[in-house]
């Protein structure tokens, strides 16, 4: 497999009339996690930890940072944060696949220097079952 361009990794939000790419992103990150359920007891072989397969909670986190562009995607994220509503997001990972499902905006930060552009950072947490489609 050939190396992929980071700019081709896209975070898209469904604003009601289809998916739009979150504007201005310069950096994006997705993390997948699965909680372990420890079932070790006094009879565990050799005192090794034992985990219960398929019992833990799975989740995905998406974060990103970029230049604030005041586009429709910004308004959609901002509205969802203040209302506490869930958004349907799509994450496109080039040459890998597309992740889609409900997410909650858990953080939205804005910053700016007197001699620079307004920047933003966002954090999103999965809020239900996600689907993964191989490209």
PDB file of C-alpha atoms in Angstrom:
ATOM      1  CA  UNK A   1       0.000   0.000   0.000  1.00  0.00           C
ATOM      2  CA  UNK A   2       1.194   3.465  -0.824  1.00  0.00           C
ATOM      3  CA  UNK A   3       1.315   6.251   1.766  1.00  0.00           C
ATOM      4  CA  UNK A   4      -1.851   8.349   1.948  1.00  0.00           C
ATOM      5  CA  UNK A   5      -2.251  12.117   2.179  1.00  0.00           C
ATOM      6  CA  UNK A   6      -3.522  13.313   5.549  1.00  0.00           C
ATOM      7  CA  UNK A   7      -5.667  15.955   3.872  1.00  0.00           C
ATOM      8  CA  UNK A   8      -7.664  13.154   2.233  1.00  0.00           C
ATOM      9  CA  UNK A   9      -8.886  11.971   5.640  1.00  0.00           C
ATOM     10  CA  UNK A  10     -12.252  13.710   5.851  1.00  0.00           C
ATOM     11  CA  UNK A  11     -14.708  14.346   8.667  1.00  0.00           C
ATOM     12  CA  UNK A  12     -18.195  14.895   7.291  1.00  0.00           C
ATOM     13  CA  UNK A  13     -21.315  15.923   9.171  1.00  0.00           C
ATOM     14  CA  UNK A  14     -24.899  15.396   8.098  1.00  0.00           C
ATOM     15  CA  UNK A  15     -26.491  18.820   8.355  1.00  0.00           C
ATOM     16  CA  UNK A  16     -29.926  17.617   7.284  1.00  0.00           C
ATOM     17  CA  UNK A  17     -29.481  17.895   3.528  1.00  0.00           C
ATOM     18  CA  UNK A  18     -26.625  15.430   3.149  1.00  0.00           C
ATOM     19  CA  UNK A  19     -23.024  15.229   4.267  1.00  0.00           C
ATOM     20  CA  UNK A  20     -20.718  18.248   4.182  1.00  0.00           C
ATOM     21  CA  UNK A  21     -17.017  18.191   5.010  1.00  0.00           C
ATOM     22  CA  UNK A  22     -16.120  19.988   8.234  1.00  0.00           C
ATOM     23  CA  UNK A  23     -14.514  23.146   6.883  1.00  0.00           C
ATOM     24  CA  UNK A  24     -11.007  24.334   7.729  1.00  0.00           C
ATOM     25  CA  UNK A  25      -9.626  21.170   9.325  1.00  0.00           C
ATOM     26  CA  UNK A  26      -5.848  20.913   9.256  1.00  0.00           C
ATOM     27  CA  UNK A  27      -5.545  17.914  11.587  1.00  0.00           C
ATOM     28  CA  UNK A  28      -7.850  14.989  12.298  1.00  0.00           C
ATOM     29  CA  UNK A  29      -7.605  11.954  14.537  1.00  0.00           C
ATOM     30  CA  UNK A  30      -9.788   8.925  15.206  1.00  0.00           C
ATOM     31  CA  UNK A  31      -9.322   6.571  18.154  1.00  0.00           C
ATOM     32  CA  UNK A  32     -11.041   3.225  18.635  1.00  0.00           C
ATOM     33  CA  UNK A  33     -11.295   1.774  22.132  1.00  0.00           C
ATOM     34  CA  UNK A  34     -12.704  -1.383  23.675  1.00  0.00           C
ATOM     35  CA  UNK A  35     -13.141  -1.624  27.424  1.00  0.00           C
ATOM     36  CA  UNK A  36     -11.750  -4.779  29.012  1.00  0.00           C
ATOM     37  CA  UNK A  37     -13.841  -6.712  31.547  1.00  0.00           C
ATOM     38  CA  UNK A  38     -11.566  -8.414  34.069  1.00  0.00           C
ATOM     39  CA  UNK A  39     -12.919 -11.781  35.310  1.00  0.00           C
ATOM     40  CA  UNK A  40      -9.747 -12.937  37.082  1.00  0.00           C
ATOM     41  CA  UNK A  41     -10.333 -14.835  40.314  1.00  0.00           C
ATOM     42  CA  UNK A  42      -8.445 -17.046  42.781  1.00  0.00           C
ATOM     43  CA  UNK A  43      -8.660 -20.021  40.418  1.00  0.00           C
ATOM     44  CA  UNK A  44      -7.178 -18.214  37.396  1.00  0.00           C
ATOM     45  CA  UNK A  45      -4.338 -20.239  35.934  1.00  0.00           C
ATOM     46  CA  UNK A  46      -0.961 -19.002  37.149  1.00  0.00           C
ATOM     47  CA  UNK A  47      -2.557 -15.794  38.508  1.00  0.00           C
ATOM     48  CA  UNK A  48      -2.770 -14.455  34.962  1.00  0.00           C
ATOM     49  CA  UNK A  49      -5.460 -11.935  34.262  1.00  0.00           C
ATOM     50  CA  UNK A  50      -8.497 -13.248  32.408  1.00  0.00           C
ATOM     51  CA  UNK A  51     -10.737 -11.069  30.242  1.00  0.00           C
ATOM     52  CA  UNK A  52     -14.332 -11.711  29.232  1.00  0.00           C
ATOM     53  CA  UNK A  53     -14.509 -11.488  25.437  1.00  0.00           C
ATOM     54  CA  UNK A  54     -17.270  -9.413  23.875  1.00  0.00           C
ATOM     55  CA  UNK A  55     -18.402  -7.900  27.185  1.00  0.00           C
ATOM     56  CA  UNK A  56     -16.769  -4.476  27.202  1.00  0.00           C
ATOM     57  CA  UNK A  57     -18.001  -1.188  25.831  1.00  0.00           C
ATOM     58  CA  UNK A  58     -16.643  -0.119  22.441  1.00  0.00           C
ATOM     59  CA  UNK A  59     -16.291   3.509  21.445  1.00  0.00           C
ATOM     60  CA  UNK A  60     -14.736   5.822  18.904  1.00  0.00           C
ATOM     61  CA  UNK A  61     -13.437   9.334  19.400  1.00  0.00           C
ATOM     62  CA  UNK A  62     -12.828  11.876  16.670  1.00  0.00           C
ATOM     63  CA  UNK A  63     -10.866  15.062  17.171  1.00  0.00           C
ATOM     64  CA  UNK A  64      -9.758  17.769  14.824  1.00  0.00           C
ATOM     65  CA  UNK A  65      -8.236  21.219  14.664  1.00  0.00           C
ATOM     66  CA  UNK A  66      -8.102  23.864  12.002  1.00  0.00           C
ATOM     67  CA  UNK A  67      -8.950  27.347  10.828  1.00  0.00           C
ATOM     68  CA  UNK A  68     -12.405  28.700  11.636  1.00  0.00           C
ATOM     69  CA  UNK A  69     -14.154  29.348   8.299  1.00  0.00           C
ATOM     70  CA  UNK A  70     -17.732  30.114   9.488  1.00  0.00           C
ATOM     71  CA  UNK A  71     -19.262  27.592   7.098  1.00  0.00           C
ATOM     72  CA  UNK A  72     -22.466  25.569   7.468  1.00  0.00           C
ATOM     73  CA  UNK A  73     -20.532  22.706   9.071  1.00  0.00           C
ATOM     74  CA  UNK A  74     -19.347  25.066  11.841  1.00  0.00           C
ATOM     75  CA  UNK A  75     -22.919  26.133  12.581  1.00  0.00           C
ATOM     76  CA  UNK A  76     -24.053  22.491  12.652  1.00  0.00           C
ATOM     77  CA  UNK A  77     -21.352  21.523  15.178  1.00  0.00           C
ATOM     78  CA  UNK A  78     -21.984  24.604  17.328  1.00  0.00           C
ATOM     79  CA  UNK A  79     -25.771  24.070  17.361  1.00  0.00           C
ATOM     80  CA  UNK A  80     -25.393  20.395  18.298  1.00  0.00           C
ATOM     81  CA  UNK A  81     -23.039  21.258  21.168  1.00  0.00           C
ATOM     82  CA  UNK A  82     -25.337  23.883  22.691  1.00  0.00           C
ATOM     83  CA  UNK A  83     -28.479  21.757  22.199  1.00  0.00           C
ATOM     84  CA  UNK A  84     -26.826  18.527  23.340  1.00  0.00           C
ATOM     85  CA  UNK A  85     -28.075  16.723  20.254  1.00  0.00           C
ATOM     86  CA  UNK A  86     -26.401  13.903  18.383  1.00  0.00           C
ATOM     87  CA  UNK A  87     -25.049  14.246  14.864  1.00  0.00           C
ATOM     88  CA  UNK A  88     -24.563  11.631  12.181  1.00  0.00           C
ATOM     89  CA  UNK A  89     -20.921  11.768  11.144  1.00  0.00           C
ATOM     90  CA  UNK A  90     -18.929  10.102   8.424  1.00  0.00           C
ATOM     91  CA  UNK A  91     -15.167   9.669   8.647  1.00  0.00           C
ATOM     92  CA  UNK A  92     -13.372   8.819   5.406  1.00  0.00           C
ATOM     93  CA  UNK A  93      -9.971   7.192   5.848  1.00  0.00           C
ATOM     94  CA  UNK A  94      -8.267   6.967   2.427  1.00  0.00           C
ATOM     95  CA  UNK A  95      -7.503   3.450   1.131  1.00  0.00           C
ATOM     96  CA  UNK A  96      -9.033   2.018   4.326  1.00  0.00           C
ATOM     97  CA  UNK A  97     -12.745   2.714   4.692  1.00  0.00           C
ATOM     98  CA  UNK A  98     -15.616   4.862   5.876  1.00  0.00           C
ATOM     99  CA  UNK A  99     -16.904   4.988   9.450  1.00  0.00           C
ATOM    100  CA  UNK A 100     -20.433   6.265   9.980  1.00  0.00           C
ATOM    101  CA  UNK A 101     -22.790   6.716  12.904  1.00  0.00           C
ATOM    102  CA  UNK A 102     -24.057   8.945  15.712  1.00  0.00           C
ATOM    103  CA  UNK A 103     -21.643  11.211  17.572  1.00  0.00           C
ATOM    104  CA  UNK A 104     -21.935  13.852  20.264  1.00  0.00           C
ATOM    105  CA  UNK A 105     -19.868  17.029  20.167  1.00  0.00           C
ATOM    106  CA  UNK A 106     -18.100  16.994  23.546  1.00  0.00           C
ATOM    107  CA  UNK A 107     -15.767  19.961  23.064  1.00  0.00           C
ATOM    108  CA  UNK A 108     -15.532  22.926  20.740  1.00  0.00           C
ATOM    109  CA  UNK A 109     -12.719  25.416  21.368  1.00  0.00           C
ATOM    110  CA  UNK A 110     -11.934  28.659  19.565  1.00  0.00           C
ATOM    111  CA  UNK A 111      -8.664  30.561  19.833  1.00  0.00           C
ATOM    112  CA  UNK A 112      -6.831  33.329  18.062  1.00  0.00           C
ATOM    113  CA  UNK A 113      -3.784  35.539  18.346  1.00  0.00           C
ATOM    114  CA  UNK A 114      -3.805  39.227  17.551  1.00  0.00           C
ATOM    115  CA  UNK A 115      -1.536  38.581  14.560  1.00  0.00           C
ATOM    116  CA  UNK A 116      -3.122  35.381  13.274  1.00  0.00           C
ATOM    117  CA  UNK A 117      -6.252  33.548  12.229  1.00  0.00           C
ATOM    118  CA  UNK A 118      -9.077  32.264  14.418  1.00  0.00           C
ATOM    119  CA  UNK A 119      -8.589  28.552  15.027  1.00  0.00           C
ATOM    120  CA  UNK A 120     -10.847  25.855  16.422  1.00  0.00           C
ATOM    121  CA  UNK A 121     -10.583  22.420  17.948  1.00  0.00           C
ATOM    122  CA  UNK A 122     -13.348  19.847  18.223  1.00  0.00           C
ATOM    123  CA  UNK A 123     -13.857  16.570  20.064  1.00  0.00           C
ATOM    124  CA  UNK A 124     -16.605  14.062  19.282  1.00  0.00           C
ATOM    125  CA  UNK A 125     -17.571  10.800  20.982  1.00  0.00           C
ATOM    126  CA  UNK A 126     -19.524   7.930  19.469  1.00  0.00           C
ATOM    127  CA  UNK A 127     -23.079   7.694  20.774  1.00  0.00           C
ATOM    128  CA  UNK A 128     -24.316   4.413  19.319  1.00  0.00           C
ATOM    129  CA  UNK A 129     -23.510   1.625  16.903  1.00  0.00           C
ATOM    130  CA  UNK A 130     -21.109   2.534  14.110  1.00  0.00           C
ATOM    131  CA  UNK A 131     -20.817   0.997  10.672  1.00  0.00           C
ATOM    132  CA  UNK A 132     -17.569   0.512   8.813  1.00  0.00           C
ATOM    133  CA  UNK A 133     -17.460   0.155   5.045  1.00  0.00           C
ATOM    134  CA  UNK A 134     -14.242  -0.951   3.355  1.00  0.00           C
ATOM    135  CA  UNK A 135     -13.215   1.238   0.403  1.00  0.00           C
TER     136      UNK A 135
END
